[in-house]
Coordinates of C-alpha atoms and ligand atoms in Angstrom, one line a residue:
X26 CA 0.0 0.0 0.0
X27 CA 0.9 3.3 -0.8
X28 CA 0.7 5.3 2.5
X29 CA 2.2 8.4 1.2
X30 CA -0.2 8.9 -2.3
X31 CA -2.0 12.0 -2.4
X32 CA -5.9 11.5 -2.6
X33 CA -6.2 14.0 -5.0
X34 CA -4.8 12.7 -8.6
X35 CA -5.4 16.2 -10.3
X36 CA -2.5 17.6 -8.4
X37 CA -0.2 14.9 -7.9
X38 CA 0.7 11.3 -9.4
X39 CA 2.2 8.5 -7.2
X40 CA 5.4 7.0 -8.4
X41 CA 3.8 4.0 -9.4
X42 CA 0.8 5.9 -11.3
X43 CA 3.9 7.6 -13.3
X44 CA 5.4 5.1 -14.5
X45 CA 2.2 2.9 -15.0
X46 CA 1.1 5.2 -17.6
X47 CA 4.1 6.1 -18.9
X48 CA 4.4 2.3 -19.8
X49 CA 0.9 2.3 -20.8
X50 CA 1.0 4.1 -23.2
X51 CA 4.1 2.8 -24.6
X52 CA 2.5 -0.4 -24.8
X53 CA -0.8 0.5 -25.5
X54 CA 1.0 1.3 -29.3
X55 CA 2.1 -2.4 -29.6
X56 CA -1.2 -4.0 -28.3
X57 CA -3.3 -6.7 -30.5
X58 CA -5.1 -8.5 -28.5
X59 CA -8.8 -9.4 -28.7
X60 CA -9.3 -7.9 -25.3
X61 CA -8.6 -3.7 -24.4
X62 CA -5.1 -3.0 -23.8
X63 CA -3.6 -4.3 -20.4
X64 CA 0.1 -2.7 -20.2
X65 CA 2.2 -3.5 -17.3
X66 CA 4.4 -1.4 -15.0
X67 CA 7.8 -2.9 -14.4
X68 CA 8.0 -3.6 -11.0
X69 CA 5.0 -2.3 -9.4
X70 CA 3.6 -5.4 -8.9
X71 CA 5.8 -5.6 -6.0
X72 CA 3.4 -3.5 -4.2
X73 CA 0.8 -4.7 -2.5
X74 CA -2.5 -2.9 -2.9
X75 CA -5.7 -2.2 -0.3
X76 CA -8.8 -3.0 -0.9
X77 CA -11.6 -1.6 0.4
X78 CA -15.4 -3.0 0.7
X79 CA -18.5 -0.9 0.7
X80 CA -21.9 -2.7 1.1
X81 CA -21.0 -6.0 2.8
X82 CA -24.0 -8.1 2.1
X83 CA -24.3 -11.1 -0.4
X84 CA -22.1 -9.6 -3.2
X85 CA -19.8 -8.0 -0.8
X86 CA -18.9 -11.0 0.8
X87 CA -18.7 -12.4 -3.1
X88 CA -16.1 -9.3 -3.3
X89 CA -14.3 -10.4 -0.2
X90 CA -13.8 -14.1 -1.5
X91 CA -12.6 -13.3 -4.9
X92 CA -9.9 -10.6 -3.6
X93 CA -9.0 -13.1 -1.0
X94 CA -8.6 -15.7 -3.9
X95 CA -6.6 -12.8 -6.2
X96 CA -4.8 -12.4 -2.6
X97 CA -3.6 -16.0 -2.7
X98 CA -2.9 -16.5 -6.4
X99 CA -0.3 -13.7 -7.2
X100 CA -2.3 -10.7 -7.2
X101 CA -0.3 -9.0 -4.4
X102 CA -4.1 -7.2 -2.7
X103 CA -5.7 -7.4 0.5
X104 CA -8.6 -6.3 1.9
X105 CA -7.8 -3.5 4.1
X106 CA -11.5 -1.5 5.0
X107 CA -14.8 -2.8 5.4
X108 CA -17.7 -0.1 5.3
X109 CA -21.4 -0.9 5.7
X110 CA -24.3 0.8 7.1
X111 CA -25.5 -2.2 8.9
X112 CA -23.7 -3.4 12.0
X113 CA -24.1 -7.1 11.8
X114 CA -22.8 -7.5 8.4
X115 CA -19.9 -4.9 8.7
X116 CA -18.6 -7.4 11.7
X117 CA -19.1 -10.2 9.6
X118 CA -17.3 -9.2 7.0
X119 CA -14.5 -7.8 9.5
X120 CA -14.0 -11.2 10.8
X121 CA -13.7 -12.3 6.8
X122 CA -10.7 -10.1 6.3
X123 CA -8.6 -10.2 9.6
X124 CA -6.5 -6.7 9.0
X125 CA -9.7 -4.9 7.6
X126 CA -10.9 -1.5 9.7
X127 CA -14.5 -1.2 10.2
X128 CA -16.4 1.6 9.0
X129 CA -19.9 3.0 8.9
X130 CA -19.6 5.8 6.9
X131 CA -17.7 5.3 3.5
X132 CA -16.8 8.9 3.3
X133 CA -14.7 7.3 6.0
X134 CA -13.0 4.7 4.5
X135 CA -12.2 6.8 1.3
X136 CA -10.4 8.9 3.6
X137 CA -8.1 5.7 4.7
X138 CA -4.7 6.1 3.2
X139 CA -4.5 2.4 3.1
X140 CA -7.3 1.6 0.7
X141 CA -6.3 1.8 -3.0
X142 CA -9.3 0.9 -4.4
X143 CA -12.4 0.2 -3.3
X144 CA -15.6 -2.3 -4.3
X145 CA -18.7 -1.0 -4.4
X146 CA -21.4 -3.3 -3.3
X147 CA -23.7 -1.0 -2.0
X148 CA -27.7 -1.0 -3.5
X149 CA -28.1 0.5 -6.7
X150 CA -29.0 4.0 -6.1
X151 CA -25.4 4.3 -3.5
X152 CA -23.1 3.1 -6.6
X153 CA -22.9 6.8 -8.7
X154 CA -22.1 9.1 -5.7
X155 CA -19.9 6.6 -3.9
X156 CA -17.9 5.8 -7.4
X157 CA -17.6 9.9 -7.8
X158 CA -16.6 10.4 -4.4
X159 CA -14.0 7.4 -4.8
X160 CA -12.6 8.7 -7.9
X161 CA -12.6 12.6 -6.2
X162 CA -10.4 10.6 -3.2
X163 CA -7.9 9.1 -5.6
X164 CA -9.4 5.6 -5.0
X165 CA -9.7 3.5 -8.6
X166 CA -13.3 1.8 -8.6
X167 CA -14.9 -1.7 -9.1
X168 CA -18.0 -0.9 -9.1
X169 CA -21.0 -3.2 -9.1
X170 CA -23.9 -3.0 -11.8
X171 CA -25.8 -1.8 -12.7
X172 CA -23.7 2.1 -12.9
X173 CA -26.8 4.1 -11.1
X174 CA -30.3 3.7 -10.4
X175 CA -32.9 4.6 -13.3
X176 CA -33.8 7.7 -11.5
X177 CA -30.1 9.0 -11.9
X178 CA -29.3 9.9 -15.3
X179 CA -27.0 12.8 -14.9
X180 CA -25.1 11.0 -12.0
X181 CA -24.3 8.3 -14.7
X182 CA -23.0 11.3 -16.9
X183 CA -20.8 12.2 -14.2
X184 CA -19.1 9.3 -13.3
X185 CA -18.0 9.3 -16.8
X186 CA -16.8 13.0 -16.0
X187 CA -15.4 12.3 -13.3
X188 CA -13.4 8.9 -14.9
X189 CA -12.0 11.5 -17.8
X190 CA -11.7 14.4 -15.2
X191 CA -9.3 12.4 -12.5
X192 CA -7.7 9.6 -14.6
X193 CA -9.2 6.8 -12.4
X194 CA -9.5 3.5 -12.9
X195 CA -12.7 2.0 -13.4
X196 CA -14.5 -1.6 -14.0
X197 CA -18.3 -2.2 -14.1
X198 CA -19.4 -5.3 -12.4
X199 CA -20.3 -6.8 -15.6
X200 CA -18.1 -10.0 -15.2
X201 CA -19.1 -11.5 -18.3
X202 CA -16.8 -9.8 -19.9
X203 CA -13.8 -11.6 -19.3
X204 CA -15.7 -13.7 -21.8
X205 CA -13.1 -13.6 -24.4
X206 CA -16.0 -14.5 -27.1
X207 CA -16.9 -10.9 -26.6
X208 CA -13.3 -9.7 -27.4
X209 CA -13.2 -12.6 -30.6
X210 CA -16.4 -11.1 -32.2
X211 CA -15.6 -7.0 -31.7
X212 CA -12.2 -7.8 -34.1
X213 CA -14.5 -9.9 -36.3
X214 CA -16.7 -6.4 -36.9
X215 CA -14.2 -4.3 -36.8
X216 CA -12.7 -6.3 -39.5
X217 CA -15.8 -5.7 -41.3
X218 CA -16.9 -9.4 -41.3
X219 CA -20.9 -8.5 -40.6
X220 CA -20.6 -5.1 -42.9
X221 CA -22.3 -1.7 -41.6
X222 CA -24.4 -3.2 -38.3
X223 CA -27.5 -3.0 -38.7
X224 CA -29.4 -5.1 -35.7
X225 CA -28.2 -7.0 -32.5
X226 CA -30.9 -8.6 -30.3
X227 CA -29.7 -10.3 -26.5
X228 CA -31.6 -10.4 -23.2
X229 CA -32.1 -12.6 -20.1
X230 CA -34.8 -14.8 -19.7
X231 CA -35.3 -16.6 -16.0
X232 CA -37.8 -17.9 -13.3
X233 CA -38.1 -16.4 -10.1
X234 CA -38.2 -13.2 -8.0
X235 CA -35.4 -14.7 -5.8
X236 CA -33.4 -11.2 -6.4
X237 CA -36.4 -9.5 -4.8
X238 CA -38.8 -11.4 -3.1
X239 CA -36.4 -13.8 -2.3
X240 CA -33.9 -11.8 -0.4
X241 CA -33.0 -12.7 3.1
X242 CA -34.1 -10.5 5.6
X243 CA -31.6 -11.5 8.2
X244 CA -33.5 -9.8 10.8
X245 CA -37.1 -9.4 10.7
X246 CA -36.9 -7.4 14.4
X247 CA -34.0 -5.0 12.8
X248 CA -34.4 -0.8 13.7
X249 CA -32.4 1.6 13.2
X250 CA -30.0 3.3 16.0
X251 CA -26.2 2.9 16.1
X252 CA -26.3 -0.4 14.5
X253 CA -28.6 0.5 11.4
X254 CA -28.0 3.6 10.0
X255 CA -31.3 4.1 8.2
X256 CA -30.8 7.5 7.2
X257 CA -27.2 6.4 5.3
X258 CA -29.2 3.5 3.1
X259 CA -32.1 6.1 2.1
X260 CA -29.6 8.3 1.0
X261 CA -30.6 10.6 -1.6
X262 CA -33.9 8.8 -1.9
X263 CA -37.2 9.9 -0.8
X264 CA -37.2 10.3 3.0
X265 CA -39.5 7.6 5.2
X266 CA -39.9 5.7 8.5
X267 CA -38.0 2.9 9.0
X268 CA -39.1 -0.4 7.0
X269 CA -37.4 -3.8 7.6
X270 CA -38.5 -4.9 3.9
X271 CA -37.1 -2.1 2.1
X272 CA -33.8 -2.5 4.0
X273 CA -33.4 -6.0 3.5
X274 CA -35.4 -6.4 0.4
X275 CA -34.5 -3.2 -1.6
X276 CA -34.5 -5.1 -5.0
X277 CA -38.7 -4.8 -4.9
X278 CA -39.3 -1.3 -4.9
X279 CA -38.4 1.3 -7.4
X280 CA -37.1 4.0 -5.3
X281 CA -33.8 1.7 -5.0
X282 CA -34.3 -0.6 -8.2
X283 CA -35.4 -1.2 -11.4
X284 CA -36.0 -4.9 -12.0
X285 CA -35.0 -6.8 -15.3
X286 CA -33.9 -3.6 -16.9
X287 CA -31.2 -2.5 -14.5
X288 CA -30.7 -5.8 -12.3
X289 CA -29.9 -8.2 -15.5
X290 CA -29.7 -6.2 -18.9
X291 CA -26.0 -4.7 -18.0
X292 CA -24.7 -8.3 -18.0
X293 CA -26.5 -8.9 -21.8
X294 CA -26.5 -5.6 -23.3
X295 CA -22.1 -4.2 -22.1
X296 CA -21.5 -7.1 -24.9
X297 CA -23.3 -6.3 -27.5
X298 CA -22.6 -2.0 -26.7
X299 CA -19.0 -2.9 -26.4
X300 CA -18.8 -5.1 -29.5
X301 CA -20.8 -2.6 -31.4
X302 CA -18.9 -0.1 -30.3
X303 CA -22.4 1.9 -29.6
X304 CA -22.5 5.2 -28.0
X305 CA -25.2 7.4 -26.9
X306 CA -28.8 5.9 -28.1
X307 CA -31.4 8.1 -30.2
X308 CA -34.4 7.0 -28.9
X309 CA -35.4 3.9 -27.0
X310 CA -38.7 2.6 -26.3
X311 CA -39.8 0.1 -23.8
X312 CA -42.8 -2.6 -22.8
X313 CA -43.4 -4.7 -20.0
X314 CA -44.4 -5.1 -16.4
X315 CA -45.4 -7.3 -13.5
X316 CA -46.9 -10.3 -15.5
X317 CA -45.9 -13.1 -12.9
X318 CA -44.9 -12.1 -9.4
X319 CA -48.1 -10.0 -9.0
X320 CA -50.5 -10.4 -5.8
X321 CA -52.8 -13.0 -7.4
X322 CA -49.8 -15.3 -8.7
X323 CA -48.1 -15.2 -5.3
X324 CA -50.8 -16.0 -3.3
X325 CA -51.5 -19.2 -4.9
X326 CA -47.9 -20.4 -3.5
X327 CA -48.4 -18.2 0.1
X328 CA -51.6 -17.4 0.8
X329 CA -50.2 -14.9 3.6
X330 CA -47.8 -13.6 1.4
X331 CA -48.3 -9.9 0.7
X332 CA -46.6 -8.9 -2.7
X333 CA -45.1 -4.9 -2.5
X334 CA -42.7 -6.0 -5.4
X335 CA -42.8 -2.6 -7.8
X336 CA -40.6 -3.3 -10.1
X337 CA -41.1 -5.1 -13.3
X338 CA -40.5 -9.0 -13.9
X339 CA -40.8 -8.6 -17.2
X340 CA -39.2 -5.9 -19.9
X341 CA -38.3 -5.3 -23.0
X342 CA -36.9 -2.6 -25.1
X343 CA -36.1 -1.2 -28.3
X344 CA -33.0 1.5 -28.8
X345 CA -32.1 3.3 -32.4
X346 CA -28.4 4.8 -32.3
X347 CA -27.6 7.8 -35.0
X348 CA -26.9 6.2 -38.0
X349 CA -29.2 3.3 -38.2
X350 CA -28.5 0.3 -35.7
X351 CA -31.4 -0.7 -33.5
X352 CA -31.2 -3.0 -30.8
X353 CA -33.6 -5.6 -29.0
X354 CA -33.0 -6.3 -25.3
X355 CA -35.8 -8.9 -24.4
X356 CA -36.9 -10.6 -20.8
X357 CA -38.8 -11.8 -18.1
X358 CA -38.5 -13.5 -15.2
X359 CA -41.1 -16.0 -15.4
X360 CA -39.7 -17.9 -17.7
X361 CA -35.7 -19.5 -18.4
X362 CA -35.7 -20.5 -22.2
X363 CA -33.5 -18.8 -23.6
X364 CA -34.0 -19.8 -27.2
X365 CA -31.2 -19.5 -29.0
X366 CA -29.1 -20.5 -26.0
X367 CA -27.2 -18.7 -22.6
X368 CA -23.6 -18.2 -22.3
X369 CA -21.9 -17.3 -18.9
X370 CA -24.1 -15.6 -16.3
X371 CA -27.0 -16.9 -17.8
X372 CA -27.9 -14.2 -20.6
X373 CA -29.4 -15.2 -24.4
X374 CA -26.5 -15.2 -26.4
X375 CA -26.5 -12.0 -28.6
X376 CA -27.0 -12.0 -32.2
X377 CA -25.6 -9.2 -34.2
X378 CA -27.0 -8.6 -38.3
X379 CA -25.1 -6.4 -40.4
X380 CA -25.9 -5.8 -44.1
X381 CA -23.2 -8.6 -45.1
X382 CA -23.7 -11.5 -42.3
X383 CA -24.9 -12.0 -39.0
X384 CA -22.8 -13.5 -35.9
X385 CA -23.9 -15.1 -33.0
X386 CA -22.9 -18.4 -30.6
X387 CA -23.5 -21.8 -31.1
X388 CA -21.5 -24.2 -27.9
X389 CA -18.6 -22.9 -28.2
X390 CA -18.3 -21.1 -31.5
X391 CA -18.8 -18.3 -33.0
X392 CA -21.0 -18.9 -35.6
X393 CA -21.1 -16.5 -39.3
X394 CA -23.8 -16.3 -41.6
X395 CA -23.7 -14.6 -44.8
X396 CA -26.3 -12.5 -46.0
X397 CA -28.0 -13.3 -49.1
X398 CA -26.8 -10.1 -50.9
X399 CA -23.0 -10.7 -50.3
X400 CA -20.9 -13.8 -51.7
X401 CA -18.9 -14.4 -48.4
X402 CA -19.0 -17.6 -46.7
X403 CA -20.3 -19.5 -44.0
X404 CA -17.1 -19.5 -40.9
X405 CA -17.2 -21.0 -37.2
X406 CA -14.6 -19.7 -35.1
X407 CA -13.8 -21.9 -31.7
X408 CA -14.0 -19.5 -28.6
X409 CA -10.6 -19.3 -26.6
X410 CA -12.6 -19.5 -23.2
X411 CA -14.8 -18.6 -20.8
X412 CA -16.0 -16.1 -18.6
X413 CA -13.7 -16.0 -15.3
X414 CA -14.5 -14.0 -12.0
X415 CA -11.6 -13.9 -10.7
X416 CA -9.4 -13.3 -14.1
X417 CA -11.6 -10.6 -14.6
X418 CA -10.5 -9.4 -10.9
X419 CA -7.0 -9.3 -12.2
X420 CA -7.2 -7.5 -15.0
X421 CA -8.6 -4.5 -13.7
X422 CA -5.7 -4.9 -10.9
X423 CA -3.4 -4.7 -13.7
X424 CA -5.1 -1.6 -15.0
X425 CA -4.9 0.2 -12.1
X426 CA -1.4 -1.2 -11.7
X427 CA -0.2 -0.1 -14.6
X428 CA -2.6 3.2 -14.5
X429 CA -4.7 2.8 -17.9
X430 CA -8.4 3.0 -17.7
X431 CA -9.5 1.3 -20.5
X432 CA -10.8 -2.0 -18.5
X433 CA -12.9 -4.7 -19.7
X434 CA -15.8 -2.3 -18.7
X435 CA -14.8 1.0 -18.6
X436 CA -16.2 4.0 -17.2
X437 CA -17.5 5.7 -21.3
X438 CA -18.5 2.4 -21.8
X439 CA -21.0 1.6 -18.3
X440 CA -22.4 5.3 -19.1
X441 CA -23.6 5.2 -22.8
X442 CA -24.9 1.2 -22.0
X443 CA -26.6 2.7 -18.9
X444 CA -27.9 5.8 -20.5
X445 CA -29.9 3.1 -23.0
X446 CA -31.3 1.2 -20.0
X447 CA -32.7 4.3 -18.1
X448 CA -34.0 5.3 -21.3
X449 CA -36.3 2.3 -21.9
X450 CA -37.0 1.8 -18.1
X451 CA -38.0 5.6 -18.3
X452 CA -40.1 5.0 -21.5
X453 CA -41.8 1.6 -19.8
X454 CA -42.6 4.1 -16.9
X455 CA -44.1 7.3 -18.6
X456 CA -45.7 5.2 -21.5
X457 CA -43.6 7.6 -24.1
X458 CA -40.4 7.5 -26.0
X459 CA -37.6 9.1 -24.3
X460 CA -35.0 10.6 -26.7
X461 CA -31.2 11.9 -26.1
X462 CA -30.0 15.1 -27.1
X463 CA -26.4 14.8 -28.1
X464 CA -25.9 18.3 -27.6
X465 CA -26.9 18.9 -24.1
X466 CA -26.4 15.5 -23.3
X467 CA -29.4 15.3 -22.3
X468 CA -32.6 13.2 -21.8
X469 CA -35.8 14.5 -23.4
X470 CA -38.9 12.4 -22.4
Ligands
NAD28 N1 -22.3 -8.7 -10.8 C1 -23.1 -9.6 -10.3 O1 -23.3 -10.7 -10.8 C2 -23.9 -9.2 -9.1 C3 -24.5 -10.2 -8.3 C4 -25.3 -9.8 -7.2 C5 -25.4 -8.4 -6.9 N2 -24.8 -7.5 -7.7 C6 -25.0 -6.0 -7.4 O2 -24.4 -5.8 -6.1 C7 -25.1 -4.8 -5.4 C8 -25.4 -5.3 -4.0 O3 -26.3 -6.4 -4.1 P1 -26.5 -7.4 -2.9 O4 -27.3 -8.5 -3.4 O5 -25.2 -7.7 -2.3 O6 -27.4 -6.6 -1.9 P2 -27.4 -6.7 -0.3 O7 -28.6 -6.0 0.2 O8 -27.2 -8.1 0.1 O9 -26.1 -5.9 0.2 C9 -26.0 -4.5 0.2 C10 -25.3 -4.0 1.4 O10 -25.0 -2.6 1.4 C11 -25.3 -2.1 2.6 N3 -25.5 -0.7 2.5 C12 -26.7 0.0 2.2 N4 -26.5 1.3 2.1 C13 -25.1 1.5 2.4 C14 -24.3 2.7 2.4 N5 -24.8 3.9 2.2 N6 -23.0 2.5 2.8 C15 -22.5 1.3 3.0 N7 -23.2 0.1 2.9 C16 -24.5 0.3 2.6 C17 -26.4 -2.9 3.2 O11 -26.6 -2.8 4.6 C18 -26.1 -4.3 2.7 O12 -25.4 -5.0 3.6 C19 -26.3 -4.5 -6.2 O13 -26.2 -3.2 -6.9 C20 -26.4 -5.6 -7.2 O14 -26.9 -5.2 -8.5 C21 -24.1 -7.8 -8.8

């Protein structure tokens, strides 16, 4: 750990941030991988980074195992700072990570000259502001998806601000892609394989509310005082009493969540935006709804149960980008075929049309199929691996290593897929088509 870095990167760079991007962009000249260009820093590997948590419940702890595992397996991190607004789980994770400090307030552990970087496993509408206020520190940010809640548009537009502004690094939880099949089909249309693009179509289709409904409540007696800081997990949200469901259970209700759109579609659609290489939408339009988990479908299980869920279990969307691609994200929760077949987390492999060919997956290939207007030919290409957790772990510790922000998910990248999702959630929810203004960079609904 660097005890001596400055926590603000605008007016001075670390040693090892120096000569990272020096050497980044030395070898960022030289690079031809599939994947985005990972350069090394000679002998800052030697240094071992902090790591700290914010939001310690289920994918915290998932956080805490796979830096342990990087920990173990050459990655030279540990997990220095634990931060969560709920006593019980903040301990829990302490006893995880034996040389961790224990905070409550993540303005807190930002300020911790031990923690490098920091996870973010906080509920949705925590991850802009904390990612902002990371970056701002000099912390460089894994941050889960989906980038903000629905409501938060311009907080989205800021992180990527922010990323630009301070240099950061910064990784999306979208693990899927340390998929290499992603990374194997970008080249294949940037070589012009598919033609112009014209049409890409992915989505995830599943059974069950477990995400919302399902969530433990680990304390059904729970109230706030100095072990639940109420007040911390509202946040910027509308102000109310105290409710053991929305605490535990956040994933139901709309003032934290969005359902399918913002729980599931950054795993299916950062592919197909990164491979696409798709920028801000047009226009997007969206459908949907609660079709399953609704009061009448629950109660047939429960009888006692009383359904609050507000968010949709099923949605779909259409977005148009300037210059004539339109794309088809599609999925509910009520049902798991996925049709054309799933590929790592879960999500309907993509298929992407151009005015040439069309790719998509089949096992483990990538499959081509001319067009009928073009006299190419038919190719299958095997796929050199698999999505990997804790791979994709390491790579953005070589980023920040080596200082270059171009991850497997990069800040740009999280915005403009993000902006698309709030723009169909925000159609589904005002029954109109939301458009962006590239000038004002702006939503228009
Ligand atoms: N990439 C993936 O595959 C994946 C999987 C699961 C969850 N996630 C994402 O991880 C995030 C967390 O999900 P979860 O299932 O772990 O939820 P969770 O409710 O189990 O955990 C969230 C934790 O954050 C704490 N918290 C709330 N407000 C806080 C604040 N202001 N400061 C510090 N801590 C605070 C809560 O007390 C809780 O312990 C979600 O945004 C979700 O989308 C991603």
């Amino acid at each position: 750990m660097d005890n001596s870095r400055q926590t603000n990167r605008g007016t001075s760079l670390s040693r090892r941030t120096f000569i990272g991007r020096s050497a980044s962009l030395a070898a960022g000249m030289a690079v031809v991988s599939a994947g985005p260009a990972i350069a090394q820093a000679a002998g800052s590997a030697s240094e071992k980074l902090g790591v700290g948590i914010i939001g310690c419940g289920g994918r915290g702890m998932g956080h805490m195992g796979t830096w342990k595992w990087l920990g173990e397996n050459g990655g030279n991190v540990e997990v220095v700072a634990v931060c969560d607004v709920y006593r019980p789980r903040l301990d829990r994770a302490a006893q995880a990570a034996a040389n961790a400090k224990k905070y409550m307030d993540y303005r807190e552990l930002l300020a911790d000259p031990n923690v490098d970087m920091v996870s973010i496993t906080t509920p949705d509408h925590h991850h802009g502001q904390q990612a902002i206020d990371a970056m701002r520190a000099g912390k460089d940010v894994y941050c889960e998806k989906p980038l903000t809640h629905w409501s938060q548009f311009e907080v989205a537009r800021e992180i990527a601000r922010t990323a630009r502004e301070t240099g950061r690094v910064f990784q999306l939880g979208t693990q899927g892609m340390s998929d290499p099949a992603w990374w194997q089909m970008k080249t294949l249309v940037q070589e012009g394989l598919i033609g112009q693009p014209l049409h890409a179509e992915c989505g995830i289709f599943r059974v069950g509310d477990w995400g919302e409904r399902g969530m433990p409540v680990d304390d059904p007696n729970a109230k706030p005082g100095p072990d639940l800081n109420w007040d911390a997990f509202l946040g910027d949200r509308p102000k109310r009493d105290f409710d053991v469901s929305r605490f535990f259970r956040w994933r139901m209700y709309e003032d934290y969540a969005g359902g399918p759109s913002t729980d599931l579609y950054p795993h299916s659609y950062t592919p197909v935006t990164t491979m696409l290489d798709l920028k801000a939408p047009a226009y997007a339009v969206g459908t949907g709804g609660i079709y399953r988990y609704s009061l009448s479908e629950t109660q047939k299980e429960n009888p006692d149960e009383k359904v609050e869920r507000e968010v949709p279990d099923t949605f779909n969307m259409l977005v148009d980008y300037p210059g004539g691609i339109t794309c088809a994200l599609l999925g509910t929760q009520g049902n798991g075929f996925q049709g054309t077949g799933a590929r790592g987390s879960g999500a309907k492999v993509p298929v992407l049309r151009g005015w040439e060919g069309s790719l998509t997956i089949q096992g483990n290939e990538i499959v081509f199929e001319p067009s009928d207007s073009t006299n190419k030919e038919a190719q299958r290409y095997p796929i050199q691996g698999e999505e990997n957790m804790g791979e994709y772990f390491r790579k953005f510790v070589e980023c920040v290593r080596a200082g270059n922000p171009d991850t497997q998910s990069p800040a740009e990248r999280a915005y403009h897929t993000q902006t698309a999702l709030i723009m169909g959630y925000l159609a589904l929810r005002e029954g109109k088509t939301v458009r962006f203004d590239p000038e004002k960079e702006n939503l228009i609904i």
